[in-house]
mmCIF file of C-alpha atoms in Angstrom:
data_model
loop_
_atom_site.group_PDB
_atom_site.id
_atom_site.type_symbol
_atom_site.label_atom_id
_atom_site.label_comp_id
_atom_site.label_asym_id
_atom_site.label_seq_id
_atom_site.Cartn_x
_atom_site.Cartn_y
_atom_site.Cartn_z
ATOM 1 C CA MET Z 1 -39.177 -4.399 16.515
ATOM 2 C CA ARG Z 2 -40.669 -2.392 19.320
ATOM 3 C CA ILE Z 3 -38.041 -3.013 21.994
ATOM 4 C CA PHE Z 4 -35.331 -1.168 20.126
ATOM 5 C CA PHE Z 5 -35.806 2.545 19.840
ATOM 6 C CA SER Z 6 -33.131 5.285 20.039
ATOM 7 C CA LYS Z 7 -30.979 4.609 23.106
ATOM 8 C CA LYS Z 8 -31.706 0.905 22.946
ATOM 9 C CA HIS Z 9 -29.624 0.641 19.796
ATOM 10 C CA HIS Z 10 -26.656 0.692 22.164
ATOM 11 C CA LEU Z 11 -27.909 -2.550 23.657
ATOM 12 C CA LEU Z 12 -28.105 -4.135 20.213
ATOM 13 C CA GLU Z 13 -24.535 -3.048 19.570
ATOM 14 C CA MET Z 14 -23.484 -4.787 22.792
ATOM 15 C CA ILE Z 15 -25.304 -7.959 21.782
ATOM 16 C CA ASN Z 16 -23.530 -7.921 18.418
ATOM 17 C CA ALA Z 17 -20.209 -7.383 20.201
ATOM 18 C CA TYR Z 18 -21.011 -10.341 22.452
ATOM 19 C CA LEU Z 19 -21.807 -12.535 19.430
ATOM 20 C CA GLN Z 20 -18.527 -11.483 17.834
ATOM 21 C CA ARG Z 21 -16.504 -12.528 20.897
ATOM 22 C CA ALA Z 22 -18.427 -15.776 21.258
ATOM 23 C CA SER Z 23 -17.864 -16.466 17.552
ATOM 24 C CA GLU Z 24 -14.120 -15.890 17.969
ATOM 25 C CA CYS Z 25 -14.182 -18.372 20.848
ATOM 26 C CA MET Z 26 -15.889 -20.946 18.618
ATOM 27 C CA ASP Z 27 -13.391 -20.259 15.800
ATOM 28 C CA ALA Z 28 -10.553 -21.005 18.229
ATOM 29 C CA PHE Z 29 -12.374 -24.153 19.362
ATOM 30 C CA LEU Z 30 -12.601 -25.546 15.826
ATOM 31 C CA SER Z 31 -9.063 -24.510 14.895
ATOM 32 C CA GLY Z 32 -7.697 -26.044 18.081
ATOM 33 C CA PHE Z 33 -9.676 -29.244 17.685
ATOM 34 C CA LEU Z 34 -8.555 -29.729 14.068
ATOM 35 C CA ALA Z 35 -4.942 -28.858 14.900
ATOM 36 C CA TYR Z 36 -4.946 -31.437 17.686
ATOM 37 C CA LEU Z 37 -6.345 -34.089 15.344
ATOM 38 C CA LYS Z 38 -3.540 -33.337 12.897
ATOM 39 C CA HIS Z 39 -0.577 -33.123 15.254
ATOM 40 C CA GLU Z 40 -1.853 -34.534 18.566
ATOM 41 C CA GLU Z 41 0.429 -32.210 20.517
ATOM 42 C CA CYS Z 42 -0.805 -30.648 23.735
ATOM 43 C CA GLU Z 43 1.923 -28.011 23.532
ATOM 44 C CA GLY Z 44 0.611 -26.891 20.154
ATOM 45 C CA LEU Z 45 -2.868 -26.673 21.625
ATOM 46 C CA GLN Z 46 -1.860 -23.987 24.132
ATOM 47 C CA GLN Z 47 -2.279 -21.026 21.784
ATOM 48 C CA PHE Z 48 -5.864 -22.106 21.128
ATOM 49 C CA VAL Z 49 -6.532 -22.666 24.833
ATOM 50 C CA GLU Z 50 -5.354 -19.111 25.493
ATOM 51 C CA GLN Z 51 -7.532 -17.715 22.678
ATOM 52 C CA ILE Z 52 -10.577 -19.589 23.918
ATOM 53 C CA ASN Z 53 -10.050 -18.546 27.540
ATOM 54 C CA ARG Z 54 -9.554 -14.904 26.547
ATOM 55 C CA THR Z 55 -12.486 -14.601 24.134
ATOM 56 C CA GLU Z 56 -14.820 -16.576 26.386
ATOM 57 C CA ALA Z 57 -13.947 -14.287 29.311
ATOM 58 C CA GLU Z 58 -14.520 -11.201 27.136
ATOM 59 C CA ALA Z 59 -17.871 -12.611 26.012
ATOM 60 C CA ASP Z 60 -18.820 -13.213 29.656
ATOM 61 C CA ASP Z 61 -17.946 -9.600 30.522
ATOM 62 C CA LEU Z 62 -20.142 -8.349 27.688
ATOM 63 C CA ARG Z 63 -23.000 -10.627 28.736
ATOM 64 C CA ARG Z 64 -22.856 -9.238 32.280
ATOM 65 C CA GLU Z 65 -22.788 -5.687 30.913
ATOM 66 C CA ILE Z 66 -25.846 -6.471 28.797
ATOM 67 C CA GLU Z 67 -27.655 -7.902 31.812
ATOM 68 C CA LEU Z 68 -26.895 -4.812 33.880
ATOM 69 C CA THR Z 69 -28.061 -2.559 31.058
ATOM 70 C CA LEU Z 70 -31.273 -4.519 30.761
ATOM 71 C CA TYR Z 71 -31.993 -4.120 34.447
ATOM 72 C CA GLU Z 72 -30.874 -0.540 34.868
ATOM 73 C CA LYS Z 73 -32.086 1.444 31.902
ATOM 74 C CA ALA Z 74 -32.945 -0.097 28.604
ATOM 75 C CA LEU Z 75 -35.888 -2.361 28.066
ATOM 76 C CA ILE Z 76 -39.443 -2.649 29.166
ATOM 77 C CA PRO Z 77 -39.867 -5.551 31.629
ATOM 78 C CA GLU Z 78 -41.718 -7.879 29.250
ATOM 79 C CA SER Z 79 -38.783 -7.838 26.812
ATOM 80 C CA ARG Z 80 -36.099 -7.945 29.480
ATOM 81 C CA GLY Z 81 -36.808 -11.535 30.471
ATOM 82 C CA ASP Z 82 -36.753 -12.706 26.858
ATOM 83 C CA ILE Z 83 -33.392 -11.134 26.114
ATOM 84 C CA LEU Z 84 -31.875 -12.335 29.369
ATOM 85 C CA GLY Z 85 -33.023 -15.857 28.619
ATOM 86 C CA VAL Z 86 -31.541 -15.746 25.137
ATOM 87 C CA MET Z 87 -28.199 -14.460 26.388
ATOM 88 C CA GLU Z 88 -27.978 -17.133 29.069
ATOM 89 C CA SER Z 89 -28.824 -19.977 26.704
ATOM 90 C CA VAL Z 90 -26.475 -18.757 23.956
ATOM 91 C CA ASP Z 91 -23.632 -18.322 26.440
ATOM 92 C CA LYS Z 92 -23.732 -22.020 27.307
ATOM 93 C CA ILE Z 93 -22.468 -22.894 23.812
ATOM 94 C CA PRO Z 94 -18.965 -21.299 23.922
ATOM 95 C CA ASN Z 95 -18.761 -22.433 27.557
ATOM 96 C CA LYS Z 96 -19.144 -26.043 26.446
ATOM 97 C CA ALA Z 97 -16.694 -25.575 23.554
ATOM 98 C CA GLN Z 98 -14.175 -24.244 26.062
ATOM 99 C CA SER Z 99 -14.636 -27.266 28.338
ATOM 100 C CA VAL Z 100 -14.131 -29.659 25.401
ATOM 101 C CA ILE Z 101 -10.790 -28.096 24.491
ATOM 102 C CA LEU Z 102 -9.732 -28.043 28.148
ATOM 103 C CA GLN Z 103 -10.656 -31.724 28.388
ATOM 104 C CA ILE Z 104 -8.402 -32.548 25.438
ATOM 105 C CA ASP Z 105 -5.633 -30.375 26.872
ATOM 106 C CA THR Z 106 -5.894 -31.890 30.350
ATOM 107 C CA GLU Z 107 -6.038 -35.511 29.259
ATOM 108 C CA CYS Z 108 -3.764 -35.268 26.186
ATOM 109 C CA LEU Z 109 -6.003 -37.830 24.578
ATOM 110 C CA HIS Z 110 -4.693 -40.183 21.942
ATOM 111 C CA ILE Z 111 -7.138 -40.336 19.037
ATOM 112 C CA PRO Z 112 -6.383 -43.287 16.746
ATOM 113 C CA GLU Z 113 -6.041 -42.392 13.062
ATOM 114 C CA MET Z 114 -9.020 -44.547 12.076
ATOM 115 C CA PHE Z 115 -11.393 -42.294 14.083
ATOM 116 C CA LYS Z 116 -10.014 -38.884 13.185
ATOM 117 C CA ASN Z 117 -12.244 -38.184 10.201
ATOM 118 C CA ASP Z 118 -15.343 -38.860 12.297
ATOM 119 C CA PHE Z 119 -14.044 -36.582 15.065
ATOM 120 C CA ARG Z 120 -13.353 -33.900 12.455
ATOM 121 C CA GLN Z 121 -16.931 -34.109 11.164
ATOM 122 C CA LEU Z 122 -18.279 -34.037 14.723
ATOM 123 C CA ALA Z 123 -16.325 -30.901 15.598
ATOM 124 C CA GLU Z 124 -17.311 -29.136 12.381
ATOM 125 C CA VAL Z 125 -21.039 -29.820 12.599
ATOM 126 C CA ASN Z 126 -21.142 -28.697 16.233
ATOM 127 C CA PHE Z 127 -19.173 -25.560 15.388
ATOM 128 C CA LEU Z 128 -21.710 -24.713 12.675
ATOM 129 C CA THR Z 129 -24.650 -24.925 15.060
ATOM 130 C CA PHE Z 130 -23.296 -21.901 16.926
ATOM 131 C CA LYS Z 131 -23.030 -19.940 13.685
ATOM 132 C CA ASP Z 132 -26.715 -20.658 13.090
ATOM 133 C CA VAL Z 133 -27.603 -19.565 16.623
ATOM 134 C CA ALA Z 134 -25.763 -16.266 16.100
ATOM 135 C CA ARG Z 135 -27.688 -15.758 12.843
ATOM 136 C CA ALA Z 136 -30.954 -16.510 14.611
ATOM 137 C CA VAL Z 137 -30.224 -13.985 17.384
ATOM 138 C CA GLN Z 138 -29.564 -11.281 14.804
ATOM 139 C CA ALA Z 139 -32.670 -12.294 12.854
ATOM 140 C CA LEU Z 140 -34.711 -11.876 16.034
ATOM 141 C CA PHE Z 141 -33.972 -8.160 15.874
ATOM 142 C CA ASP Z 142 -33.962 -7.754 12.099
ATOM 143 C CA ASN Z 143 -36.639 -10.110 10.792
ATOM 144 C CA ALA Z 144 -38.269 -12.442 13.308
ATOM 145 C CA ARG Z 145 -39.872 -14.469 10.504
ATOM 146 C CA GLU Z 146 -36.419 -15.816 9.598
ATOM 147 C CA VAL Z 147 -35.825 -17.275 13.064
ATOM 148 C CA ARG Z 148 -37.868 -20.437 12.535
ATOM 149 C CA LYS Z 149 -36.077 -21.208 9.269
ATOM 150 C CA ILE Z 150 -32.659 -20.798 10.871
ATOM 151 C CA THR Z 151 -33.532 -22.833 13.961
ATOM 152 C CA ALA Z 152 -34.785 -25.617 11.675
ATOM 153 C CA GLU Z 153 -31.252 -25.705 10.249
ATOM 154 C CA ILE Z 154 -29.901 -26.021 13.796
ATOM 155 C CA GLY Z 155 -32.170 -29.024 14.300
ATOM 156 C CA VAL Z 156 -30.834 -30.697 11.151
ATOM 157 C CA LYS Z 157 -27.250 -30.218 12.307
ATOM 158 C CA GLU Z 158 -28.044 -31.433 15.830
ATOM 159 C CA ARG Z 159 -29.482 -34.647 14.403
ATOM 160 C CA ALA Z 160 -26.429 -35.030 12.175
ATOM 161 C CA SER Z 161 -24.257 -34.650 15.278
ATOM 162 C CA ASP Z 162 -26.258 -37.343 17.066
ATOM 163 C CA ALA Z 163 -25.782 -39.705 14.120
ATOM 164 C CA ILE Z 164 -22.031 -39.100 14.033
ATOM 165 C CA GLU Z 165 -21.833 -39.606 17.807
ATOM 166 C CA ARG Z 166 -23.645 -42.945 17.722
ATOM 167 C CA GLY Z 167 -21.685 -44.205 14.731
ATOM 168 C CA LEU Z 168 -18.347 -43.153 16.161
ATOM 169 C CA ILE Z 169 -18.979 -44.649 19.604
ATOM 170 C CA ARG Z 170 -20.072 -47.906 17.978
ATOM 171 C CA LYS Z 171 -16.972 -47.927 15.792
ATOM 172 C CA ILE Z 172 -14.717 -47.312 18.769
ATOM 173 C CA PHE Z 173 -16.225 -50.065 20.888
ATOM 174 C CA LEU Z 174 -16.018 -52.556 18.012
ATOM 175 C CA SER Z 175 -12.318 -51.796 17.642
ATOM 176 C CA SER Z 176 -9.365 -53.265 19.511
ATOM 177 C CA THR Z 177 -8.662 -49.933 21.204
ATOM 178 C CA PRO Z 178 -7.846 -50.420 24.926
ATOM 179 C CA VAL Z 179 -10.925 -50.157 27.149
ATOM 180 C CA GLY Z 180 -9.597 -47.140 29.055
ATOM 181 C CA GLU Z 181 -9.078 -45.206 25.817
ATOM 182 C CA LYS Z 182 -12.545 -46.205 24.597
ATOM 183 C CA ILE Z 183 -14.136 -44.670 27.684
ATOM 184 C CA LEU Z 184 -12.138 -41.438 27.406
ATOM 185 C CA LEU Z 185 -12.940 -41.108 23.708
ATOM 186 C CA LYS Z 186 -16.626 -41.750 24.378
ATOM 187 C CA GLU Z 187 -16.633 -38.944 26.968
ATOM 188 C CA LEU Z 188 -15.046 -36.581 24.461
ATOM 189 C CA ILE Z 189 -17.616 -37.495 21.813
ATOM 190 C CA ILE Z 190 -20.551 -36.903 24.161
ATOM 191 C CA GLU Z 191 -19.143 -33.602 25.426
ATOM 192 C CA THR Z 192 -18.531 -32.373 21.882
ATOM 193 C CA GLY Z 193 -22.079 -33.366 20.925
ATOM 194 C CA ASN Z 194 -23.396 -31.376 23.863
ATOM 195 C CA ILE Z 195 -22.444 -28.205 21.972
ATOM 196 C CA SER Z 196 -25.201 -28.778 19.410
ATOM 197 C CA ASP Z 197 -27.606 -29.870 22.159
ATOM 198 C CA ARG Z 198 -27.113 -26.461 23.753
ATOM 199 C CA ALA Z 199 -27.471 -24.768 20.376
ATOM 200 C CA GLU Z 200 -30.785 -26.545 19.916
ATOM 201 C CA ASP Z 201 -31.945 -25.366 23.364
ATOM 202 C CA ALA Z 202 -31.047 -21.783 22.425
ATOM 203 C CA GLY Z 203 -32.877 -22.234 19.124
ATOM 204 C CA ASP Z 204 -36.017 -23.432 20.925
ATOM 205 C CA ARG Z 205 -35.973 -20.331 23.112
ATOM 206 C CA LEU Z 206 -35.439 -18.076 20.112
ATOM 207 C CA ASN Z 207 -38.363 -19.721 18.326
ATOM 208 C CA ILE Z 208 -40.709 -19.026 21.223
ATOM 209 C CA ILE Z 209 -39.661 -15.386 21.455
ATOM 210 C CA ALA Z 210 -39.963 -14.917 17.689
ATOM 211 C CA ALA Z 211 -43.451 -16.434 17.764
ATOM 212 C CA LYS Z 212 -44.467 -14.006 20.519
ATOM 213 C CA ARG Z 213 -43.166 -11.082 18.484
ATOM 214 C CA LEU Z 214 -45.188 -12.116 15.448
ATOM 215 C CA ILE Z 215 -48.519 -12.326 17.245
#
């Protein structure tokens, strides 16, 4: 790929470091979400909140460093905008995962046992969309032809998330759960589903850039 010669390898190393921190943030998101489903204890959630806040902040620092490097010394202008756009769209995914966990922590939501398996599936499929995005970013630099295949997998998972969301909301509103709890649970479902929506947006951007590279 033409944008990465000699000194620009340092930029690729920073992008990989960013993906590593963002991935750690997503790992803490899934672990925290599943732990809360199992024990439903806000106190037990704190260690995951701290991990998410720390790794998300570290990822943000790396993203800013990458942006400064792009502007100050590394890439030719036509590539700079593409990479900046990718970094900004990818960064919205751990940001949303962080807000989901903070929502659970703030509201100490009660999730009835009958819905927990659906919530577990929802969290897992949304977590996996980020893993695909990270793969697609790396493929952009290693083999752009792989990007479309990976982003197609993101699309499949995003649609699976939508199906789980609709089914779970329907199930909740058909139940005898108090109305106030129904509304709070619906908000949590939609916010969790927004993770894969953002992953799909990042995938769309990656697809466009990969197509440009292959011309």
